[in-house]
Amino acid sequence: MLPRVCLIIVASLSVVSSMKIREIETAVKTDAVYLMHFMEKEYKEIITDLKFSNNSSCSCVNYTCGCCVDLVIPKISLNETGCLIMSYLPDEYGFQIVFTLNGLVIMSEKISVKNPPPICAPVPYAHELANICIRFYNLDYKEKQFSGCADIEVDLEGVVLKKYDLGCFHIPPSHKSLLYGRNATSTKP
């Protein structure tokens, strides 16, 4: 009789564990979806303004900065608007980034502000060959303000085709500037 009882307890624990894992996975997915919807809703006007501003400026509001740039690389038939939204999370000493191509979210990550590695995602229609990477640099925290710079690199099979300078940001924005700089430099002719 004892072996059956043990078997039932083990089976019950297994079902409970898998239920808890599913609950946790569902909660994490729900939180990620909520955060993306929240950011999209709260900053939709910023993104719209950026898309129609002749690609010449970026914008910051409170703890969030957004910047859009035209990504044009004929070699891989890329001609889309890329938008990066960064939200500083002071309690976590990190930030949430969302990167879109023509409105399609291709990257959503929460990362540490302490020396983050480049964050990369495949170009949707060329995912086995081309990647888009966002690189943050010169990150600093002084006087209750987080600042740094970002650029985007598009590579084909590991070879950088083009680099776009998104500029530097101050969160929350200072009176000096919101987000500045915008240049695209090609690393290959």
PDB file of C-alpha atoms in Angstrom:
ATOM      1  CA  MET A   1       0.000   0.000   0.000  1.00  0.00           C
ATOM      2  CA  LEU A   2       2.851   2.378   0.716  1.00  0.00           C
ATOM      3  CA  PRO A   3       4.237   2.390  -2.882  1.00  0.00           C
ATOM      4  CA  ARG A   4       0.877   3.556  -4.278  1.00  0.00           C
ATOM      5  CA  VAL A   5       0.694   6.421  -1.798  1.00  0.00           C
ATOM      6  CA  CYS A   6       4.199   7.562  -2.766  1.00  0.00           C
ATOM      7  CA  LEU A   7       3.343   7.322  -6.435  1.00  0.00           C
ATOM      8  CA  ILE A   8       0.211   9.442  -5.955  1.00  0.00           C
ATOM      9  CA  ILE A   9       2.129  12.062  -3.968  1.00  0.00           C
ATOM     10  CA  VAL A  10       4.909  12.242  -6.584  1.00  0.00           C
ATOM     11  CA  ALA A  11       2.364  12.474  -9.406  1.00  0.00           C
ATOM     12  CA  SER A  12       0.476  15.192  -7.513  1.00  0.00           C
ATOM     13  CA  LEU A  13       3.657  17.185  -6.899  1.00  0.00           C
ATOM     14  CA  SER A  14       4.567  16.863 -10.568  1.00  0.00           C
ATOM     15  CA  VAL A  15       1.160  18.215 -11.629  1.00  0.00           C
ATOM     16  CA  VAL A  16       1.386  21.066  -9.078  1.00  0.00           C
ATOM     17  CA  SER A  17       4.933  21.921 -10.218  1.00  0.00           C
ATOM     18  CA  SER A  18       3.968  21.996 -13.884  1.00  0.00           C
ATOM     19  CA  MET A  19       0.893  24.094 -13.030  1.00  0.00           C
ATOM     20  CA  LYS A  20       3.063  26.566 -11.088  1.00  0.00           C
ATOM     21  CA  ILE A  21       5.551  26.742 -13.955  1.00  0.00           C
ATOM     22  CA  ARG A  22       2.706  27.428 -16.411  1.00  0.00           C
ATOM     23  CA  GLU A  23       1.305  30.093 -14.061  1.00  0.00           C
ATOM     24  CA  ILE A  24       4.708  31.753 -13.792  1.00  0.00           C
ATOM     25  CA  GLU A  25       5.248  31.591 -17.573  1.00  0.00           C
ATOM     26  CA  THR A  26       1.771  33.054 -18.138  1.00  0.00           C
ATOM     27  CA  ALA A  27       2.401  35.824 -15.594  1.00  0.00           C
ATOM     28  CA  VAL A  28       5.739  36.726 -17.200  1.00  0.00           C
ATOM     29  CA  LYS A  29       4.205  36.781 -20.694  1.00  0.00           C
ATOM     30  CA  THR A  30       1.244  38.819 -19.414  1.00  0.00           C
ATOM     31  CA  ASP A  31       3.574  41.345 -17.749  1.00  0.00           C
ATOM     32  CA  ALA A  32       5.646  41.682 -20.934  1.00  0.00           C
ATOM     33  CA  VAL A  33       2.535  42.184 -23.069  1.00  0.00           C
ATOM     34  CA  TYR A  34       1.132  44.696 -20.541  1.00  0.00           C
ATOM     35  CA  LEU A  35       4.401  46.642 -20.519  1.00  0.00           C
ATOM     36  CA  MET A  36       4.522  46.747 -24.332  1.00  0.00           C
ATOM     37  CA  HIS A  37       0.880  47.902 -24.512  1.00  0.00           C
ATOM     38  CA  PHE A  38       1.479  50.465 -21.769  1.00  0.00           C
ATOM     39  CA  MET A  39       4.565  51.859 -23.515  1.00  0.00           C
ATOM     40  CA  GLU A  40       2.810  51.843 -26.884  1.00  0.00           C
ATOM     41  CA  LYS A  41      -0.237  53.645 -25.478  1.00  0.00           C
ATOM     42  CA  GLU A  42       1.685  56.168 -23.376  1.00  0.00           C
ATOM     43  CA  TYR A  43       4.230  57.067 -26.043  1.00  0.00           C
ATOM     44  CA  LYS A  44       2.255  56.571 -29.256  1.00  0.00           C
ATOM     45  CA  GLU A  45       2.198  60.343 -29.809  1.00  0.00           C
ATOM     46  CA  ILE A  46       5.974  60.534 -29.393  1.00  0.00           C
ATOM     47  CA  ILE A  47       6.505  57.764 -31.947  1.00  0.00           C
ATOM     48  CA  THR A  48       4.047  59.371 -34.377  1.00  0.00           C
ATOM     49  CA  ASP A  49       5.780  62.741 -34.004  1.00  0.00           C
ATOM     50  CA  LEU A  50       9.162  61.119 -34.590  1.00  0.00           C
ATOM     51  CA  LYS A  51       8.027  59.273 -37.717  1.00  0.00           C
ATOM     52  CA  PHE A  52       6.784  62.454 -39.349  1.00  0.00           C
ATOM     53  CA  SER A  53       9.517  64.855 -38.300  1.00  0.00           C
ATOM     54  CA  ASN A  54      11.744  64.336 -41.350  1.00  0.00           C
ATOM     55  CA  ASN A  55      13.886  62.017 -39.281  1.00  0.00           C
ATOM     56  CA  SER A  56      15.627  64.966 -37.677  1.00  0.00           C
ATOM     57  CA  SER A  57      14.860  64.765 -33.973  1.00  0.00           C
ATOM     58  CA  CYS A  58      14.219  62.470 -31.063  1.00  0.00           C
ATOM     59  CA  SER A  59      12.249  63.108 -27.940  1.00  0.00           C
ATOM     60  CA  CYS A  60      12.241  62.377 -24.194  1.00  0.00           C
ATOM     61  CA  VAL A  61       9.383  62.561 -21.726  1.00  0.00           C
ATOM     62  CA  ASN A  62      10.081  61.913 -18.042  1.00  0.00           C
ATOM     63  CA  TYR A  63      11.870  58.552 -17.910  1.00  0.00           C
ATOM     64  CA  THR A  64      11.350  57.569 -21.554  1.00  0.00           C
ATOM     65  CA  CYS A  65      13.132  58.557 -24.750  1.00  0.00           C
ATOM     66  CA  GLY A  66      12.172  57.599 -28.283  1.00  0.00           C
ATOM     67  CA  CYS A  67      13.966  57.924 -31.573  1.00  0.00           C
ATOM     68  CA  CYS A  68      13.106  56.832 -35.101  1.00  0.00           C
ATOM     69  CA  VAL A  69      15.451  56.548 -38.045  1.00  0.00           C
ATOM     70  CA  ASP A  70      15.032  55.452 -41.660  1.00  0.00           C
ATOM     71  CA  LEU A  71      17.014  52.268 -42.178  1.00  0.00           C
ATOM     72  CA  VAL A  72      17.882  52.051 -45.867  1.00  0.00           C
ATOM     73  CA  ILE A  73      20.222  49.287 -47.027  1.00  0.00           C
ATOM     74  CA  PRO A  74      19.542  48.207 -50.630  1.00  0.00           C
ATOM     75  CA  LYS A  75      21.931  45.231 -50.379  1.00  0.00           C
ATOM     76  CA  ILE A  76      19.434  43.426 -48.105  1.00  0.00           C
ATOM     77  CA  SER A  77      16.317  45.217 -49.408  1.00  0.00           C
ATOM     78  CA  LEU A  78      15.902  47.049 -46.098  1.00  0.00           C
ATOM     79  CA  ASN A  79      13.921  50.276 -46.386  1.00  0.00           C
ATOM     80  CA  GLU A  80      11.982  50.655 -43.151  1.00  0.00           C
ATOM     81  CA  THR A  81      11.514  53.006 -40.229  1.00  0.00           C
ATOM     82  CA  GLY A  82      13.182  51.755 -37.075  1.00  0.00           C
ATOM     83  CA  CYS A  83      12.037  53.193 -33.744  1.00  0.00           C
ATOM     84  CA  LEU A  84      13.768  52.713 -30.407  1.00  0.00           C
ATOM     85  CA  ILE A  85      11.933  53.483 -27.174  1.00  0.00           C
ATOM     86  CA  MET A  86      13.983  53.425 -23.971  1.00  0.00           C
ATOM     87  CA  SER A  87      12.371  53.636 -20.530  1.00  0.00           C
ATOM     88  CA  TYR A  88      14.680  54.063 -17.564  1.00  0.00           C
ATOM     89  CA  LEU A  89      13.706  51.903 -14.570  1.00  0.00           C
ATOM     90  CA  PRO A  90      15.392  53.675 -11.623  1.00  0.00           C
ATOM     91  CA  ASP A  91      14.282  51.135  -9.003  1.00  0.00           C
ATOM     92  CA  GLU A  92      15.927  48.349 -11.001  1.00  0.00           C
ATOM     93  CA  TYR A  93      18.949  50.346 -12.211  1.00  0.00           C
ATOM     94  CA  GLY A  94      18.061  49.198 -15.691  1.00  0.00           C
ATOM     95  CA  PHE A  95      15.910  50.088 -18.644  1.00  0.00           C
ATOM     96  CA  GLN A  96      13.306  48.593 -20.916  1.00  0.00           C
ATOM     97  CA  ILE A  97      13.891  48.916 -24.629  1.00  0.00           C
ATOM     98  CA  VAL A  98      11.461  48.269 -27.435  1.00  0.00           C
ATOM     99  CA  PHE A  99      12.637  48.365 -31.050  1.00  0.00           C
ATOM    100  CA  THR A 100      10.205  48.321 -33.961  1.00  0.00           C
ATOM    101  CA  LEU A 101      10.510  48.104 -37.735  1.00  0.00           C
ATOM    102  CA  ASN A 102       7.546  49.797 -39.433  1.00  0.00           C
ATOM    103  CA  GLY A 103       5.551  49.313 -36.235  1.00  0.00           C
ATOM    104  CA  LEU A 104       6.377  45.602 -35.811  1.00  0.00           C
ATOM    105  CA  VAL A 105       8.082  44.893 -32.462  1.00  0.00           C
ATOM    106  CA  ILE A 106      11.228  42.916 -33.202  1.00  0.00           C
ATOM    107  CA  MET A 107      12.978  43.467 -29.888  1.00  0.00           C
ATOM    108  CA  SER A 108      11.758  44.017 -26.322  1.00  0.00           C
ATOM    109  CA  GLU A 109      14.325  43.633 -23.575  1.00  0.00           C
ATOM    110  CA  LYS A 110      14.896  44.707 -20.002  1.00  0.00           C
ATOM    111  CA  ILE A 111      18.602  45.306 -19.482  1.00  0.00           C
ATOM    112  CA  SER A 112      20.994  46.570 -16.836  1.00  0.00           C
ATOM    113  CA  VAL A 113      22.469  50.029 -17.310  1.00  0.00           C
ATOM    114  CA  LYS A 114      25.829  48.708 -16.126  1.00  0.00           C
ATOM    115  CA  ASN A 115      27.815  47.880 -19.274  1.00  0.00           C
ATOM    116  CA  PRO A 116      25.010  46.277 -21.280  1.00  0.00           C
ATOM    117  CA  PRO A 117      26.093  44.124 -24.213  1.00  0.00           C
ATOM    118  CA  PRO A 118      24.747  44.898 -27.693  1.00  0.00           C
ATOM    119  CA  ILE A 119      21.147  43.732 -28.028  1.00  0.00           C
ATOM    120  CA  CYS A 120      20.506  42.047 -31.370  1.00  0.00           C
ATOM    121  CA  ALA A 121      17.535  40.691 -33.277  1.00  0.00           C
ATOM    122  CA  PRO A 122      17.216  39.206 -36.747  1.00  0.00           C
ATOM    123  CA  VAL A 123      15.825  41.299 -39.580  1.00  0.00           C
ATOM    124  CA  PRO A 124      12.347  39.709 -39.928  1.00  0.00           C
ATOM    125  CA  TYR A 125      12.528  38.650 -43.589  1.00  0.00           C
ATOM    126  CA  ALA A 126      16.253  37.847 -43.611  1.00  0.00           C
ATOM    127  CA  HIS A 127      16.580  36.322 -40.141  1.00  0.00           C
ATOM    128  CA  GLU A 128      19.185  33.769 -41.056  1.00  0.00           C
ATOM    129  CA  LEU A 129      21.456  36.334 -42.695  1.00  0.00           C
ATOM    130  CA  ALA A 130      20.934  39.832 -41.299  1.00  0.00           C
ATOM    131  CA  ASN A 131      20.756  41.252 -37.766  1.00  0.00           C
ATOM    132  CA  ILE A 132      20.011  44.615 -36.225  1.00  0.00           C
ATOM    133  CA  CYS A 133      21.988  45.389 -33.078  1.00  0.00           C
ATOM    134  CA  ILE A 134      21.510  48.255 -30.651  1.00  0.00           C
ATOM    135  CA  ARG A 135      24.602  49.297 -28.749  1.00  0.00           C
ATOM    136  CA  PHE A 136      24.602  51.603 -25.741  1.00  0.00           C
ATOM    137  CA  TYR A 137      27.768  53.378 -24.666  1.00  0.00           C
ATOM    138  CA  ASN A 138      29.013  56.177 -22.365  1.00  0.00           C
ATOM    139  CA  LEU A 139      26.310  55.253 -19.847  1.00  0.00           C
ATOM    140  CA  ASP A 140      26.465  57.295 -16.648  1.00  0.00           C
ATOM    141  CA  TYR A 141      24.347  58.194 -13.638  1.00  0.00           C
ATOM    142  CA  LYS A 142      24.961  61.581 -11.985  1.00  0.00           C
ATOM    143  CA  GLU A 143      22.787  63.896  -9.944  1.00  0.00           C
ATOM    144  CA  LYS A 144      19.628  61.767 -10.358  1.00  0.00           C
ATOM    145  CA  GLN A 145      20.035  61.739 -14.130  1.00  0.00           C
ATOM    146  CA  PHE A 146      20.830  58.764 -16.344  1.00  0.00           C
ATOM    147  CA  SER A 147      22.628  59.551 -19.588  1.00  0.00           C
ATOM    148  CA  GLY A 148      24.267  57.711 -22.430  1.00  0.00           C
ATOM    149  CA  CYS A 149      24.415  57.229 -26.169  1.00  0.00           C
ATOM    150  CA  ALA A 150      23.081  54.610 -28.582  1.00  0.00           C
ATOM    151  CA  ASP A 151      23.665  53.431 -32.111  1.00  0.00           C
ATOM    152  CA  ILE A 152      22.250  50.785 -34.412  1.00  0.00           C
ATOM    153  CA  GLU A 153      24.314  48.419 -36.525  1.00  0.00           C
ATOM    154  CA  VAL A 154      22.910  46.301 -39.320  1.00  0.00           C
ATOM    155  CA  ASP A 155      25.044  43.320 -40.253  1.00  0.00           C
ATOM    156  CA  LEU A 156      24.919  40.667 -42.932  1.00  0.00           C
ATOM    157  CA  GLU A 157      26.459  37.339 -41.877  1.00  0.00           C
ATOM    158  CA  GLY A 158      28.531  39.134 -39.229  1.00  0.00           C
ATOM    159  CA  VAL A 159      29.794  41.941 -41.494  1.00  0.00           C
ATOM    160  CA  VAL A 160      28.532  45.392 -40.469  1.00  0.00           C
ATOM    161  CA  LEU A 161      26.805  46.984 -43.475  1.00  0.00           C
ATOM    162  CA  LYS A 162      25.756  50.259 -41.907  1.00  0.00           C
ATOM    163  CA  LYS A 163      25.885  52.019 -38.570  1.00  0.00           C
ATOM    164  CA  TYR A 164      23.287  54.604 -37.490  1.00  0.00           C
ATOM    165  CA  ASP A 165      24.123  57.024 -34.684  1.00  0.00           C
ATOM    166  CA  LEU A 166      20.940  57.517 -32.662  1.00  0.00           C
ATOM    167  CA  GLY A 167      22.553  60.126 -30.440  1.00  0.00           C
ATOM    168  CA  CYS A 168      22.827  60.729 -26.733  1.00  0.00           C
ATOM    169  CA  PHE A 169      20.094  61.000 -24.132  1.00  0.00           C
ATOM    170  CA  HIS A 170      19.462  62.378 -20.651  1.00  0.00           C
ATOM    171  CA  ILE A 171      16.733  60.776 -18.526  1.00  0.00           C
ATOM    172  CA  PRO A 172      14.907  62.626 -17.114  1.00  0.00           C
ATOM    173  CA  PRO A 173      15.570  65.274 -19.768  1.00  0.00           C
ATOM    174  CA  SER A 174      17.740  68.217 -18.842  1.00  0.00           C
ATOM    175  CA  HIS A 175      17.018  71.718 -20.063  1.00  0.00           C
ATOM    176  CA  LYS A 176      20.066  71.455 -22.367  1.00  0.00           C
ATOM    177  CA  SER A 177      18.872  68.742 -24.715  1.00  0.00           C
ATOM    178  CA  LEU A 178      16.503  65.841 -25.019  1.00  0.00           C
ATOM    179  CA  LEU A 179      18.196  63.520 -27.453  1.00  0.00           C
ATOM    180  CA  TYR A 180      20.614  64.712 -30.040  1.00  0.00           C
ATOM    181  CA  GLY A 181      22.765  63.527 -32.886  1.00  0.00           C
ATOM    182  CA  ARG A 182      21.757  61.550 -35.904  1.00  0.00           C
ATOM    183  CA  ASN A 183      24.154  60.305 -38.511  1.00  0.00           C
ATOM    184  CA  ALA A 184      24.380  57.151 -40.523  1.00  0.00           C
ATOM    185  CA  THR A 185      27.814  55.955 -41.473  1.00  0.00           C
ATOM    186  CA  SER A 186      28.517  53.117 -43.798  1.00  0.00           C
ATOM    187  CA  THR A 187      31.340  50.793 -42.841  1.00  0.00           C
ATOM    188  CA  LYS A 188      31.446  49.191 -46.277  1.00  0.00           C
ATOM    189  CA  PRO A 189      31.207  50.931 -49.633  1.00  0.00           C
TER     190      PRO A 189
END
